[in-house]
Short mmCIF file of C-alpha atoms in Angstrom, two decimals:
data_model
loop_
_atom_site.label_atom_id
_atom_site.label_comp_id
_atom_site.label_asym_id
_atom_site.label_seq_id
_atom_site.Cartn_x
_atom_site.Cartn_y
_atom_site.Cartn_z
CA UNK A 1 -16.12 -9.74 12.61
CA UNK A 2 -17.64 -11.98 9.96
CA UNK A 3 -19.93 -10.70 7.21
CA UNK A 4 -21.47 -13.58 5.24
CA UNK A 5 -24.70 -14.89 3.70
CA UNK A 6 -24.36 -12.67 0.61
CA UNK A 7 -24.79 -9.13 1.89
CA UNK A 8 -25.14 -6.36 -0.69
CA UNK A 9 -21.68 -5.11 0.32
CA UNK A 10 -19.22 -5.83 3.10
CA UNK A 11 -18.69 -2.15 3.91
CA UNK A 12 -20.48 0.75 2.24
CA UNK A 13 -18.29 3.49 3.63
CA UNK A 14 -19.88 6.95 3.42
CA UNK A 15 -17.80 8.92 5.91
CA UNK A 16 -15.53 8.96 8.94
CA UNK A 17 -12.74 6.60 9.90
CA UNK A 18 -12.69 2.83 10.34
CA UNK A 19 -9.81 1.26 12.26
CA UNK A 20 -9.31 -2.49 12.30
CA UNK A 21 -7.08 -4.22 14.85
CA UNK A 22 -8.59 -7.69 14.50
CA UNK A 23 -10.13 -9.97 11.89
CA UNK A 24 -12.69 -9.01 9.23
CA UNK A 25 -14.10 -11.75 6.97
CA UNK A 26 -16.37 -10.70 4.09
CA UNK A 27 -17.81 -13.67 2.21
CA UNK A 28 -19.69 -13.64 -1.09
CA UNK A 29 -21.16 -10.13 -1.16
CA UNK A 30 -23.48 -9.38 -4.06
CA UNK A 31 -21.32 -6.37 -4.96
CA UNK A 32 -18.13 -4.84 -3.50
CA UNK A 33 -16.31 -6.16 -0.47
CA UNK A 34 -15.42 -2.62 0.57
CA UNK A 35 -17.00 0.35 -1.22
CA UNK A 36 -15.61 3.82 -0.63
CA UNK A 37 -17.37 5.63 -3.45
CA UNK A 38 -16.45 9.14 -4.62
CA UNK A 39 -17.95 11.67 -2.22
CA UNK A 40 -19.71 14.64 -3.79
CA UNK A 41 -19.01 16.73 -0.70
CA UNK A 42 -15.61 16.88 1.09
CA UNK A 43 -13.73 14.13 -0.78
CA UNK A 44 -10.61 12.61 0.76
CA UNK A 45 -12.09 12.75 4.28
CA UNK A 46 -12.63 9.02 4.80
CA UNK A 47 -9.92 6.70 6.08
CA UNK A 48 -9.83 2.95 6.48
CA UNK A 49 -6.90 1.99 8.73
CA UNK A 50 -5.95 -1.67 8.86
CA UNK A 51 -3.40 -1.77 11.68
CA UNK A 52 -0.45 -4.07 12.13
CA UNK A 53 -2.48 -6.96 13.63
CA UNK A 54 -5.46 -6.34 11.39
CA UNK A 55 -6.58 -8.94 8.87
CA UNK A 56 -9.13 -8.35 6.12
CA UNK A 57 -10.31 -11.33 4.07
CA UNK A 58 -12.65 -10.72 1.13
CA UNK A 59 -13.91 -13.72 -0.84
CA UNK A 60 -16.18 -13.88 -3.86
CA UNK A 61 -17.22 -10.23 -4.42
CA UNK A 62 -18.88 -9.16 -7.65
CA UNK A 63 -17.35 -6.22 -9.50
CA UNK A 64 -14.65 -5.00 -7.11
CA UNK A 65 -13.01 -6.47 -4.07
CA UNK A 66 -12.13 -2.98 -2.81
CA UNK A 67 -13.22 0.28 -4.46
CA UNK A 68 -11.27 3.28 -3.14
CA UNK A 69 -12.15 6.92 -3.68
CA UNK A 70 -10.55 7.97 -0.38
CA UNK A 71 -7.71 6.52 1.71
CA UNK A 72 -6.76 3.01 2.77
CA UNK A 73 -3.74 2.70 5.09
CA UNK A 74 -2.67 -0.91 5.42
CA UNK A 75 -0.15 -1.99 8.07
CA UNK A 76 -1.57 -5.49 8.42
CA UNK A 77 -2.86 -8.13 6.00
CA UNK A 78 -5.38 -7.80 3.19
CA UNK A 79 -6.47 -10.84 1.17
CA UNK A 80 -8.89 -10.59 -1.77
CA UNK A 81 -9.81 -13.64 -3.82
CA UNK A 82 -12.22 -14.82 -6.53
CA UNK A 83 -13.47 -11.48 -7.84
CA UNK A 84 -16.31 -12.13 -10.28
CA UNK A 85 -18.00 -10.03 -12.95
CA UNK A 86 -21.72 -9.84 -12.34
CA UNK A 87 -22.39 -7.10 -14.94
CA UNK A 88 -20.72 -7.54 -18.36
CA UNK A 89 -19.99 -3.82 -18.76
CA UNK A 90 -18.52 -3.36 -15.26
CA UNK A 91 -14.92 -4.24 -14.48
CA UNK A 92 -14.07 -6.94 -11.98
CA UNK A 93 -10.83 -5.87 -10.27
CA UNK A 94 -9.50 -7.03 -6.93
CA UNK A 95 -8.66 -3.42 -6.00
CA UNK A 96 -9.62 -0.27 -7.89
CA UNK A 97 -8.15 3.09 -6.82
CA UNK A 98 -10.33 5.84 -8.21
CA UNK A 99 -8.89 9.24 -9.26
CA UNK A 100 -9.36 10.70 -5.73
CA UNK A 101 -8.29 7.47 -4.02
CA UNK A 102 -5.08 6.68 -2.16
CA UNK A 103 -3.61 3.36 -1.08
CA UNK A 104 -0.61 3.40 1.27
CA UNK A 105 0.71 -0.08 1.97
CA UNK A 106 3.13 -0.92 4.79
CA UNK A 107 1.91 -4.50 5.21
CA UNK A 108 0.91 -7.45 3.03
CA UNK A 109 -1.71 -7.38 0.30
CA UNK A 110 -2.53 -10.53 -1.67
CA UNK A 111 -4.86 -10.39 -4.66
CA UNK A 112 -5.81 -13.77 -6.05
CA UNK A 113 -8.04 -14.53 -9.04
CA UNK A 114 -9.98 -11.69 -10.67
CA UNK A 115 -12.02 -11.60 -13.86
CA UNK A 116 -10.17 -8.44 -14.97
CA UNK A 117 -7.20 -6.66 -13.38
CA UNK A 118 -5.57 -7.55 -10.10
CA UNK A 119 -5.01 -3.91 -9.13
CA UNK A 120 -6.01 -0.87 -11.19
CA UNK A 121 -4.73 2.53 -10.08
CA UNK A 122 -6.20 5.81 -11.31
CA UNK A 123 -5.17 7.62 -8.10
CA UNK A 124 -2.13 7.38 -5.80
CA UNK A 125 -0.45 4.10 -4.90
CA UNK A 126 2.55 3.85 -2.58
CA UNK A 127 4.09 0.59 -1.45
CA UNK A 128 6.58 1.29 1.35
CA UNK A 129 9.77 -0.58 2.23
CA UNK A 130 8.07 -3.14 4.47
CA UNK A 131 5.10 -3.47 2.13
CA UNK A 132 4.42 -6.32 -0.26
CA UNK A 133 1.93 -7.07 -2.99
CA UNK A 134 1.30 -10.55 -4.39
CA UNK A 135 -0.97 -10.47 -7.44
CA UNK A 136 -1.94 -13.76 -9.12
CA UNK A 137 -4.63 -15.36 -11.23
CA UNK A 138 -5.86 -12.25 -13.05
CA UNK A 139 -7.59 -12.66 -16.41
CA UNK A 140 -6.43 -9.32 -17.86
CA UNK A 141 -3.56 -7.27 -16.35
CA UNK A 142 -1.82 -7.80 -13.04
CA UNK A 143 -1.25 -4.17 -12.11
CA UNK A 144 -2.39 -1.13 -14.11
CA UNK A 145 -0.99 2.29 -13.23
CA UNK A 146 -2.77 5.22 -14.86
CA UNK A 147 -1.73 8.03 -12.49
CA UNK A 148 0.94 7.79 -9.76
CA UNK A 149 2.79 4.82 -8.29
CA UNK A 150 5.90 4.57 -6.10
CA UNK A 151 7.34 1.25 -4.99
CA UNK A 152 9.83 1.00 -2.12
CA UNK A 153 8.93 -2.61 -1.25
CA UNK A 154 8.18 -5.88 -3.02
CA UNK A 155 5.69 -6.49 -5.80
CA UNK A 156 5.25 -10.05 -7.09
CA UNK A 157 3.00 -10.59 -10.11
CA UNK A 158 2.27 -14.08 -11.44
CA UNK A 159 0.20 -14.35 -14.62
CA UNK A 160 -1.20 -17.48 -16.20
CA UNK A 161 -3.89 -16.39 -18.69
CA UNK A 162 -3.78 -14.93 -22.18
CA UNK A 163 -5.61 -11.71 -23.00
CA UNK A 164 -4.67 -9.54 -26.03
CA UNK A 165 -1.82 -7.21 -25.04
CA UNK A 166 -2.13 -8.21 -21.40
CA UNK A 167 0.79 -7.52 -19.10
CA UNK A 168 2.00 -8.12 -15.59
CA UNK A 169 2.44 -4.35 -15.27
CA UNK A 170 0.79 -1.90 -17.64
CA UNK A 171 1.99 1.66 -17.06
CA UNK A 172 0.70 4.88 -18.63
CA UNK A 173 1.69 7.55 -16.08
CA UNK A 174 4.11 8.41 -13.24
CA UNK A 175 5.95 5.34 -11.97
CA UNK A 176 9.07 5.23 -9.81
CA UNK A 177 10.77 2.05 -8.61
CA UNK A 178 12.79 3.25 -5.60
CA UNK A 179 16.08 1.99 -4.20
CA UNK A 180 15.69 -1.33 -2.39
CA UNK A 181 12.49 -2.26 -4.18
CA UNK A 182 11.73 -5.46 -6.06
CA UNK A 183 9.35 -5.92 -8.98
CA UNK A 184 9.11 -9.58 -9.96
CA UNK A 185 6.88 -10.69 -12.84
CA UNK A 186 6.50 -14.31 -13.83
CA UNK A 187 4.30 -15.87 -16.47
CA UNK A 188 3.58 -19.29 -17.92
CA UNK A 189 4.22 -18.24 -21.54
CA UNK A 190 0.59 -17.11 -21.79
CA UNK A 191 0.71 -13.64 -20.26
CA UNK A 192 1.81 -11.57 -23.24
CA UNK A 193 4.11 -8.91 -21.73
CA UNK A 194 5.93 -8.49 -18.46
CA UNK A 195 5.88 -4.66 -18.60
CA UNK A 196 3.95 -2.68 -21.21
CA UNK A 197 4.96 0.96 -20.81
CA UNK A 198 3.75 4.16 -22.48
CA UNK A 199 5.12 6.84 -20.10
CA UNK A 200 8.62 7.77 -18.82
CA UNK A 201 9.61 5.97 -15.64
CA UNK A 202 12.76 5.42 -13.60
CA UNK A 203 14.33 2.42 -11.91
CA UNK A 204 16.60 3.67 -9.11
CA UNK A 205 20.02 2.40 -8.09
CA UNK A 206 19.59 -0.81 -6.04
CA UNK A 207 16.08 -1.34 -7.36
CA UNK A 208 15.51 -4.73 -8.99
CA UNK A 209 13.25 -5.89 -11.81
CA UNK A 210 13.04 -9.62 -12.56
CA UNK A 211 10.90 -11.04 -15.40
CA UNK A 212 10.55 -14.64 -16.57
CA UNK A 213 8.45 -16.68 -18.97
CA UNK A 214 6.26 -14.16 -20.80
CA UNK A 215 4.56 -15.18 -24.03
CA UNK A 216 5.82 -12.15 -25.94
CA UNK A 217 8.40 -9.46 -25.12
CA UNK A 218 9.33 -9.09 -21.47
CA UNK A 219 9.45 -5.26 -21.64
CA UNK A 220 7.71 -3.31 -24.40
CA UNK A 221 8.67 0.34 -23.98
CA UNK A 222 6.83 3.13 -25.80
CA UNK A 223 7.37 5.72 -23.07
CA UNK A 224 11.12 5.86 -22.23
CA UNK A 225 12.57 3.86 -19.35
CA UNK A 226 15.69 4.94 -17.45
CA UNK A 227 17.41 2.17 -15.52
CA UNK A 228 19.93 2.79 -12.75
CA UNK A 229 19.23 -0.52 -11.03
CA UNK A 230 19.09 -4.11 -12.19
CA UNK A 231 16.87 -5.70 -14.84
CA UNK A 232 17.03 -9.48 -15.18
CA UNK A 233 15.05 -11.35 -17.83
CA UNK A 234 15.09 -15.09 -18.45
CA UNK A 235 13.32 -18.11 -19.97
CA UNK A 236 11.32 -16.48 -22.75
CA UNK A 237 10.27 -19.49 -24.80
CA UNK A 238 9.34 -17.81 -28.10
CA UNK A 239 12.53 -17.23 -30.11
CA UNK A 240 10.78 -14.34 -31.90
CA UNK A 241 10.32 -12.51 -28.59
CA UNK A 242 12.77 -10.04 -27.05
CA UNK A 243 13.72 -9.17 -23.54
CA UNK A 244 13.35 -5.44 -24.29
CA UNK A 245 11.73 -3.69 -27.24
CA UNK A 246 12.04 0.10 -27.23
CA UNK A 247 10.20 2.60 -29.43
CA UNK A 248 11.22 5.66 -27.36
CA UNK A 249 14.66 6.38 -25.83
CA UNK A 250 15.83 3.73 -23.37
CA UNK A 251 18.72 4.67 -21.06
CA UNK A 252 20.66 2.07 -19.11
CA UNK A 253 23.06 3.19 -16.38
CA UNK A 254 22.75 -0.02 -14.36
CA UNK A 255 22.78 -3.74 -15.12
CA UNK A 256 20.73 -5.62 -17.68
CA UNK A 257 21.03 -9.41 -17.60
CA UNK A 258 19.29 -11.75 -20.06
CA UNK A 259 19.67 -15.52 -20.25
CA UNK A 260 18.22 -18.72 -21.72
CA UNK A 261 15.92 -17.16 -24.30
CA UNK A 262 15.60 -16.27 -27.98
CA UNK A 263 16.72 -12.65 -28.41
CA UNK A 264 17.77 -9.78 -26.18
CA UNK A 265 17.19 -6.13 -27.15
CA UNK A 266 15.22 -4.83 -30.14
CA UNK A 267 15.78 -1.13 -30.87
CA UNK A 268 12.81 -0.47 -33.13
CA UNK A 269 12.77 3.35 -32.98
CA UNK A 270 14.16 6.15 -30.87
CA UNK A 271 17.57 5.35 -29.39
CA UNK A 272 19.08 2.91 -26.93
CA UNK A 273 21.85 4.44 -24.76
CA UNK A 274 24.01 2.12 -22.69
CA UNK A 275 26.19 3.60 -19.95
CA UNK A 276 26.13 0.45 -17.81
CA UNK A 277 26.59 -3.28 -18.16
CA UNK A 278 24.57 -5.55 -20.45
CA UNK A 279 25.13 -9.31 -20.25
CA UNK A 280 23.51 -11.86 -22.58
CA UNK A 281 24.03 -15.54 -21.77
CA UNK A 282 22.87 -18.55 -23.81
CA UNK A 283 20.65 -16.71 -26.26
CA UNK A 284 19.59 -18.43 -29.50
CA UNK A 285 19.03 -15.74 -32.11
CA UNK A 286 20.58 -12.33 -31.40
CA UNK A 287 21.62 -10.25 -28.41
CA UNK A 288 20.91 -6.83 -29.98
CA UNK A 289 18.93 -6.05 -33.13
CA UNK A 290 18.84 -2.31 -33.87
CA UNK A 291 17.04 -0.60 -36.72
CA UNK A 292 17.51 2.77 -35.04
CA UNK A 293 20.32 4.49 -33.14
CA UNK A 294 22.35 2.52 -30.58
CA UNK A 295 25.07 4.05 -28.41
CA UNK A 296 27.44 2.15 -26.15
CA UNK A 297 29.22 4.89 -24.20
CA UNK A 298 32.67 4.99 -22.59
CA UNK A 299 31.72 3.16 -19.40
CA UNK A 300 29.40 0.77 -21.21
CA UNK A 301 30.04 -2.96 -21.35
CA UNK A 302 28.20 -5.38 -23.64
CA UNK A 303 28.96 -9.05 -23.01
CA UNK A 304 27.52 -11.85 -25.17
CA UNK A 305 28.35 -15.33 -23.84
CA UNK A 306 27.17 -18.78 -24.90
CA UNK A 307 28.23 -21.89 -23.03
CA UNK A 308 28.11 -25.62 -23.55
CA UNK A 309 29.25 -25.50 -27.18
CA UNK A 310 26.22 -23.52 -28.35
CA UNK A 311 26.47 -20.40 -30.49
CA UNK A 312 24.18 -17.43 -30.77
CA UNK A 313 23.33 -16.69 -34.40
CA UNK A 314 24.34 -13.01 -34.25
CA UNK A 315 25.79 -11.01 -31.41
CA UNK A 316 24.68 -7.64 -32.80
CA UNK A 317 22.69 -6.82 -35.95
CA UNK A 318 22.45 -3.18 -37.04
CA UNK A 319 20.32 -1.88 -39.91
CA UNK A 320 19.59 1.85 -40.14
CA UNK A 321 16.18 2.02 -41.82
CA UNK A 322 15.75 5.81 -41.49
CA UNK A 323 15.25 7.79 -44.69
CA UNK A 324 18.54 9.68 -44.34
CA UNK A 325 20.47 6.91 -42.58
CA UNK A 326 21.33 9.29 -39.74
CA UNK A 327 20.78 6.94 -36.80
CA UNK A 328 24.20 5.37 -36.27
CA UNK A 329 25.60 2.53 -34.20
CA UNK A 330 28.31 4.11 -32.01
CA UNK A 331 30.64 2.15 -29.76
CA UNK A 332 32.81 4.18 -27.41
CA UNK A 333 32.96 1.45 -24.75
CA UNK A 334 33.54 -2.29 -24.62
CA UNK A 335 31.92 -5.11 -26.57
CA UNK A 336 32.83 -8.76 -25.92
CA UNK A 337 31.18 -11.50 -27.99
CA UNK A 338 32.02 -15.17 -27.40
CA UNK A 339 30.59 -18.10 -29.39
CA UNK A 340 28.58 -16.68 -32.28
CA UNK A 341 27.99 -17.55 -35.90
CA UNK A 342 28.32 -13.84 -36.76
CA UNK A 343 29.76 -11.46 -34.20
CA UNK A 344 28.61 -8.06 -35.51
CA UNK A 345 26.44 -7.78 -38.62
CA UNK A 346 26.25 -4.19 -39.92
CA UNK A 347 23.89 -4.39 -42.87
CA UNK A 348 23.20 -0.72 -43.52
CA UNK A 349 24.08 2.59 -41.90
CA UNK A 350 26.96 4.22 -40.02
CA UNK A 351 29.08 2.22 -37.60
CA UNK A 352 31.55 4.22 -35.51
CA UNK A 353 33.94 2.46 -33.13
CA UNK A 354 36.43 4.25 -30.90
CA UNK A 355 36.18 1.66 -28.13
CA UNK A 356 37.20 -1.96 -27.70
CA UNK A 357 35.64 -4.92 -29.49
CA UNK A 358 36.66 -8.53 -28.82
CA UNK A 359 35.00 -11.35 -30.78
CA UNK A 360 36.01 -14.94 -30.02
CA UNK A 361 34.86 -18.41 -31.14
CA UNK A 362 33.03 -17.27 -34.26
CA UNK A 363 32.37 -18.36 -37.82
CA UNK A 364 32.41 -14.76 -39.06
CA UNK A 365 33.53 -11.94 -36.79
CA UNK A 366 32.24 -8.98 -38.84
CA UNK A 367 29.73 -8.89 -41.68
CA UNK A 368 29.71 -5.42 -43.21
CA UNK A 369 27.05 -4.71 -45.78
CA UNK A 370 25.95 -1.33 -47.15
CA UNK A 371 27.58 0.56 -44.32
CA UNK A 372 29.96 3.41 -43.61
CA UNK A 373 32.53 2.16 -41.14
CA UNK A 374 34.75 4.25 -38.87
CA UNK A 375 37.00 2.02 -36.77
#
């Protein structure tokens, strides 16, 4: 089926079920490629099923590639490209999931080039273990989750444009990265953040997050992230940027790996709790800079390594800026710092160590300022 010559819409779906086992091409509609608007009577009754051999191509829509207020089940292939804004006050997203909408993906969805967000979710989004999303060329955010998202499969987000506070993934509600899933976000130093988070979410054991080349911090957390899986961050070009900045509690039970960048973790407020392994390789400025509480627990390992004769400026800097200086730096685990100008710089606050600290190849191992030390 081919729908061309600028129809008003590819599909204006009022009711029933559509099942596609073949090829649907929708070219240059004046408005949406597929419109499943909110039904005033009996919502959540419509279903669009794109089966395993089904292919949907949508090119050049104005406003939305796909607008969902009911259910899309995708087992096949969906491709949306060149989503344009025809009305200045209306968003231009490749896919928009409205509050009553549901998208269940078992196949492949590619979203390429939109004037606003690649995918915006105000409803329910589930990407299953065989499912994949590839989101590229967005002018604002790659993926926005405002209600409920679960990922069991692969999500690849590639950003190349600057927009204030734009992110590969912007999250403000329930998000769960399940075991076996992959979230990969890559920029060209223009996309500001990899993940901008304002709500608690969990990364399961064996789930993987990989972020490279963002213009600002790779993960900016104002909602509390708990990691049981793997987070890898690399190639941030701005030495003032961090791999992770947390304002709310951040809990790491898994692996965090950062390499070839300026600085690692910035604990700006709240607390950072490490129960897992954190490895920083070939950083320029500092691995950890904490102005609030930082805890490295008994099973925690922090490794700071620089190779090729280079030295990181500071392995760890701690400054308690709270009014009562009651947000300490506690080490009950293991800290290994190799090749630094200053290993650990405690400028102000309480530093408690009952664990193991090894600092090698340094100019100054410890710099203790206005601090209360318990070693």
